[in-house]
C-alpha atoms as a printed R data frame, in Angstrom:
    type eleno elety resid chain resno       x       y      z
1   ATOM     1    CA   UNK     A     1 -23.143   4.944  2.204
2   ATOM     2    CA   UNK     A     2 -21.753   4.779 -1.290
3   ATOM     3    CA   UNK     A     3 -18.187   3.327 -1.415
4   ATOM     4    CA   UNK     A     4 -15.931   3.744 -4.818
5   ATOM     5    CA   UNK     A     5 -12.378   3.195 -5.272
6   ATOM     6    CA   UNK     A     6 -11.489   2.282 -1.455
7   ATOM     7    CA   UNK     A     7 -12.965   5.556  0.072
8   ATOM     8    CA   UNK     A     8 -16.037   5.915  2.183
9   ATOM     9    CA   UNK     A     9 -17.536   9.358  0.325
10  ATOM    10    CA   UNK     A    10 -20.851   9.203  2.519
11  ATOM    11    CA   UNK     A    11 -19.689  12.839  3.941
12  ATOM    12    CA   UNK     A    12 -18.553  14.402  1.000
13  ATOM    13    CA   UNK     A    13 -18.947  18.225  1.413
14  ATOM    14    CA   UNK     A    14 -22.256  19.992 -0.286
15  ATOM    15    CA   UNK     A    15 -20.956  23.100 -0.287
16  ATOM    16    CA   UNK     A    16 -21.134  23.649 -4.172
17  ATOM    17    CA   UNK     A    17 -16.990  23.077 -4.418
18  ATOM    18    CA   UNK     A    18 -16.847  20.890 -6.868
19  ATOM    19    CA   UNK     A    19 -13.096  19.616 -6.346
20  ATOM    20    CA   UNK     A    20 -13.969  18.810 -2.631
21  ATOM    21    CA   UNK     A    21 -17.514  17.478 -2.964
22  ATOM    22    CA   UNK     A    22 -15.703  14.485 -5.179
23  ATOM    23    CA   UNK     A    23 -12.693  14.254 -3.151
24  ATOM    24    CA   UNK     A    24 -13.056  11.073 -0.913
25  ATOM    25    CA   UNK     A    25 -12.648  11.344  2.662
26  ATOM    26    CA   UNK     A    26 -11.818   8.211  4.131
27  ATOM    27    CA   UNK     A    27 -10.379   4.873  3.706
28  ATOM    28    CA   UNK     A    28 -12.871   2.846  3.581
29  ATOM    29    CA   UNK     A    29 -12.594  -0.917  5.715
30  ATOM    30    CA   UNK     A    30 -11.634  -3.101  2.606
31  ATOM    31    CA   UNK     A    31  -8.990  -0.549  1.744
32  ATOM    32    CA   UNK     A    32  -7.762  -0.120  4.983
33  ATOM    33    CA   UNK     A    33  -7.748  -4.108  5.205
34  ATOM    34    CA   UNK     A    34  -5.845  -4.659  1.857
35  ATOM    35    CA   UNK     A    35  -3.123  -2.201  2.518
36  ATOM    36    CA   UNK     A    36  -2.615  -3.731  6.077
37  ATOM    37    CA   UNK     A    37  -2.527  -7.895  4.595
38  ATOM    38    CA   UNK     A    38   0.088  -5.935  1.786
39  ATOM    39    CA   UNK     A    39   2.237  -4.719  4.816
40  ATOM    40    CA   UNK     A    40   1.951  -7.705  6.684
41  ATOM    41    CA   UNK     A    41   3.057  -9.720  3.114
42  ATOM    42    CA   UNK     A    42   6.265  -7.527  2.343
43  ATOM    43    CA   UNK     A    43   7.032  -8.223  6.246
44  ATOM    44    CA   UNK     A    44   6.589 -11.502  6.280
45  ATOM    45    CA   UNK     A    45   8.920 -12.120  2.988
46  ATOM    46    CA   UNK     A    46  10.930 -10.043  4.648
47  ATOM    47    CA   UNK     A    47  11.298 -11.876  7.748
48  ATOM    48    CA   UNK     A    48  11.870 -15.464  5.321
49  ATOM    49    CA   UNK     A    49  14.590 -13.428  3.739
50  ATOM    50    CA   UNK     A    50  16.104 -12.402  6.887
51  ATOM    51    CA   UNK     A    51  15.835 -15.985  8.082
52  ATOM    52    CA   UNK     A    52  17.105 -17.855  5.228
53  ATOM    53    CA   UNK     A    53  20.167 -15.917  4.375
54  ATOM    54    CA   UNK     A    54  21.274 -15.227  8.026
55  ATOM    55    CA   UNK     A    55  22.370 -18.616  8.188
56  ATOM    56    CA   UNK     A    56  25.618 -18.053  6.934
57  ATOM    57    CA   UNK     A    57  27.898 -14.566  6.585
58  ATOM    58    CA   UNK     A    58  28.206 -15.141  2.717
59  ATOM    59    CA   UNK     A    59  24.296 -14.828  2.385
60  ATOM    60    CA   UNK     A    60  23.776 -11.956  4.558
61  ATOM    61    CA   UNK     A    61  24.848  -9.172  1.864
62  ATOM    62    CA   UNK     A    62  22.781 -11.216 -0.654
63  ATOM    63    CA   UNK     A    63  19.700 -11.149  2.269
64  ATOM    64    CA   UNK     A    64  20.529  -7.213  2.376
65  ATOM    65    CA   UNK     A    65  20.374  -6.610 -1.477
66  ATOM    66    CA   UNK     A    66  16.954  -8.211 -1.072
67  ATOM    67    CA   UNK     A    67  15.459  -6.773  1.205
68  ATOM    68    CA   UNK     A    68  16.002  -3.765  0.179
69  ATOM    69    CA   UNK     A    69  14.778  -4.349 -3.116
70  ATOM    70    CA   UNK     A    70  11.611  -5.807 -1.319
71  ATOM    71    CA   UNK     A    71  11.322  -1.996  0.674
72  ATOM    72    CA   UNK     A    72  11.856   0.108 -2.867
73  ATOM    73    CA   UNK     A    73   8.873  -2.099 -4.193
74  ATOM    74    CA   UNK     A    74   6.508  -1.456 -0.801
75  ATOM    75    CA   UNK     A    75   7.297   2.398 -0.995
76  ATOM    76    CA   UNK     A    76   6.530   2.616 -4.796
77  ATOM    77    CA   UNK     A    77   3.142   0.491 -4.169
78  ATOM    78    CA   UNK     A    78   2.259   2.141 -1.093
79  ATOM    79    CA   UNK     A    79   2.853   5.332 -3.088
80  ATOM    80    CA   UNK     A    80   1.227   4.705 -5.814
81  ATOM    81    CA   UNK     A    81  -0.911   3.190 -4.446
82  ATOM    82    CA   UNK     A    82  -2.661   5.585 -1.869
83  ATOM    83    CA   UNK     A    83  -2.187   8.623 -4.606
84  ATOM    84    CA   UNK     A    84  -4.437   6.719 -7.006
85  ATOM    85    CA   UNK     A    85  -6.752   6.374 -3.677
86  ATOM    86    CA   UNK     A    86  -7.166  10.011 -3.975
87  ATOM    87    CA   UNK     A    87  -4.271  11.008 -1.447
88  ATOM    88    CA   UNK     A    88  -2.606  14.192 -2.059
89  ATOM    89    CA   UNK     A    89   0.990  13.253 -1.713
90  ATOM    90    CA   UNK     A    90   2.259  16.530 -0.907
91  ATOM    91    CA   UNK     A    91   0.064  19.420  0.915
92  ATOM    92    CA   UNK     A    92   0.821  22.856  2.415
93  ATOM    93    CA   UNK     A    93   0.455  23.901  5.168
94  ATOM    94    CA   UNK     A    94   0.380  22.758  8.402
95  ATOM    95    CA   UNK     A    95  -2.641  21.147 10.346
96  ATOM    96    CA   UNK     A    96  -5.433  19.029  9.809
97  ATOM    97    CA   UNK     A    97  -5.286  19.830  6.308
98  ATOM    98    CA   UNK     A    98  -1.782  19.864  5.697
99  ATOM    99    CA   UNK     A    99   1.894  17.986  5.565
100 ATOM   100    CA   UNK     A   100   1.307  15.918  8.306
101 ATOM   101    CA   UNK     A   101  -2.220  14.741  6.921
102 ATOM   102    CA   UNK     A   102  -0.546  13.597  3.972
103 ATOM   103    CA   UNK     A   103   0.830   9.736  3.812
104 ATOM   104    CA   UNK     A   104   4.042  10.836  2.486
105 ATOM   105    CA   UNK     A   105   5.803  11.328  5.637
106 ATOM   106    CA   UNK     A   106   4.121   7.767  6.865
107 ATOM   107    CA   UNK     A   107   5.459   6.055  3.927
108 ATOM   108    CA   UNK     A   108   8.947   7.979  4.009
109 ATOM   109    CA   UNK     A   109   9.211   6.773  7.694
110 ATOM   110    CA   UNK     A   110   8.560   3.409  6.979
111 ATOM   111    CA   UNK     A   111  11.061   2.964  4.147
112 ATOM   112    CA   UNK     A   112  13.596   4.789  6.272
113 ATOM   113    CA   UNK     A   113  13.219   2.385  9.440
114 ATOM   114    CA   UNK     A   114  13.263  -0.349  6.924
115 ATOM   115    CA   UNK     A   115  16.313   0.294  4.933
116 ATOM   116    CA   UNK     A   116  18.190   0.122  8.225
117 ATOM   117    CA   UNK     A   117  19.901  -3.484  8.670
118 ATOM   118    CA   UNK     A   118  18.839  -4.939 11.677
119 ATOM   119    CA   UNK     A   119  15.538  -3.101 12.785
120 ATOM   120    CA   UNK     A   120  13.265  -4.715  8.989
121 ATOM   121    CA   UNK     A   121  13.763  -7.598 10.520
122 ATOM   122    CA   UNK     A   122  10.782  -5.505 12.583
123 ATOM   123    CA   UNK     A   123   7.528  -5.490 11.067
124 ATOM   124    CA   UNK     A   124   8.197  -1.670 10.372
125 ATOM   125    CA   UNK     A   125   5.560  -1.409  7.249
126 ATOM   126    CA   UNK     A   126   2.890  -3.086  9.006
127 ATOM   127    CA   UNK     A   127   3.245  -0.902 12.234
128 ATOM   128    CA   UNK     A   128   3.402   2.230  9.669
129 ATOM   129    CA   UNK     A   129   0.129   1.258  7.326
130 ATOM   130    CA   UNK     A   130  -1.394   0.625 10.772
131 ATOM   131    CA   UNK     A   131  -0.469   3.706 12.102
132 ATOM   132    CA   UNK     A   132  -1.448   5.485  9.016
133 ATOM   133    CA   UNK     A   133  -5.107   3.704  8.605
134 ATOM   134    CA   UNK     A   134  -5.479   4.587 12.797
135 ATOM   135    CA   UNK     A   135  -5.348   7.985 11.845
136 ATOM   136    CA   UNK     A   136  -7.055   8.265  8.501
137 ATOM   137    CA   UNK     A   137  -9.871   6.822 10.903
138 ATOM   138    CA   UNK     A   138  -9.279   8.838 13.579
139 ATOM   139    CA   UNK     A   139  -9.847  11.878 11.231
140 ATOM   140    CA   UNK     A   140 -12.663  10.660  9.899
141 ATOM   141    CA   UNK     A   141 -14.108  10.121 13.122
142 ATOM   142    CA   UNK     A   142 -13.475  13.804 14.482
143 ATOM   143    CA   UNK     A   143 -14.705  15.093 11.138
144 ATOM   144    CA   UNK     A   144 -17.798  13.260 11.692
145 ATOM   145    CA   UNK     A   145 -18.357  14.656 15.540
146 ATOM   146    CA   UNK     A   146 -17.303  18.072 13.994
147 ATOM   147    CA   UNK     A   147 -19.836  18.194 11.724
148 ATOM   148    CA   UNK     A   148 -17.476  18.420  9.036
149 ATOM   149    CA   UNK     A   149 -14.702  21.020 10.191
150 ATOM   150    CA   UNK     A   150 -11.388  19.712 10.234
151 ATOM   151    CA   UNK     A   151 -10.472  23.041 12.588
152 ATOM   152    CA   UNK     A   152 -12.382  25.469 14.470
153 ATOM   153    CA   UNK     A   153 -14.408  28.110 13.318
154 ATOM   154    CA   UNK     A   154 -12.964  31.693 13.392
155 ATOM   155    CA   UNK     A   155 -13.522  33.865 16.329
156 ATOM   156    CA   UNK     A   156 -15.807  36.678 15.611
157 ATOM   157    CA   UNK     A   157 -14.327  39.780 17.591
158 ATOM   158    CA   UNK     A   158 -17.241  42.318 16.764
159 ATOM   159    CA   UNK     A   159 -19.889  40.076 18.646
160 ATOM   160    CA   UNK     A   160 -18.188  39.162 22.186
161 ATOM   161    CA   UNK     A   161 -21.231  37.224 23.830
């Protein structure tokens, strides 16, 4: 099993495609680990934030301003991040293969549930880069069992045995 950049590509198609056979397919465990201690960083400075200016009301919009500075800089790594993994940021499509595969709507969740006042004081980025690894695995893992279909094979209506 060769691992490069954070991906696992010990299933990477043979099929002659070039594009896919070097596309990754997987996070691999260190990745997955590093973008779960990042979460669990941003949450816990959030958390000290939260703490430390909830003490008093004339804090709290200072505690606000960062915090939310703190969930612009998690989306842009995350972003940035996972694209440079080899994430498509944006697919078409619907599916295995499409939107909801990508970590776009994972990441856009996360900021959103964190840029509401109240619930980041939630460890929403750390549930969401969870959630996102679960099912990066979970892929991975059906892939696997599939023998490398992400969806079934057509049905062939001129042979009906």
């Amino acid at each position: 099993v060769k691992e490069d950049a954070g991906f696992d590509t010990s299933d990477a198609g043979d099929d002659g495609d070039q594009k896919s056979s070097k596309k990754p397919r997987h996070l691999s465990t260190g990745a997955s680990a590093a973008l779960i201690a990042v979460a669990v960083a941003v949450d816990g400075l959030q958390a000290l934030v939260t703490s430390v200016t909830g003490l008093t009301i004339f804090l709290a919009p200072f505690g606000i301003a960062v915090s939310w500075i703190l969930d612009i800089f998690a989306f842009l790594t995350f972003f940035v991040w996972l694209h440079a993994l080899g994430f498509s940021m944006i697919k078409k499509g619907t599916g295995a293969g499409g939107f909801a595969a990508s970590p776009l709507p994972w990441i856009v969740g996360g900021f959103t549930f964190e840029f509401i006042p109240g619930p980041n004081a939630l460890p929403g980025w750390t549930a969401t880069m969870i959630a996102f690894v679960i099912r990066n695995r979970f892929q991975a893992t059906v892939k696997k069992m599939t023998g490398g279909f992400d969806k079934a094979p057509p049905f062939d209506k001129t042979n009906p045995s």
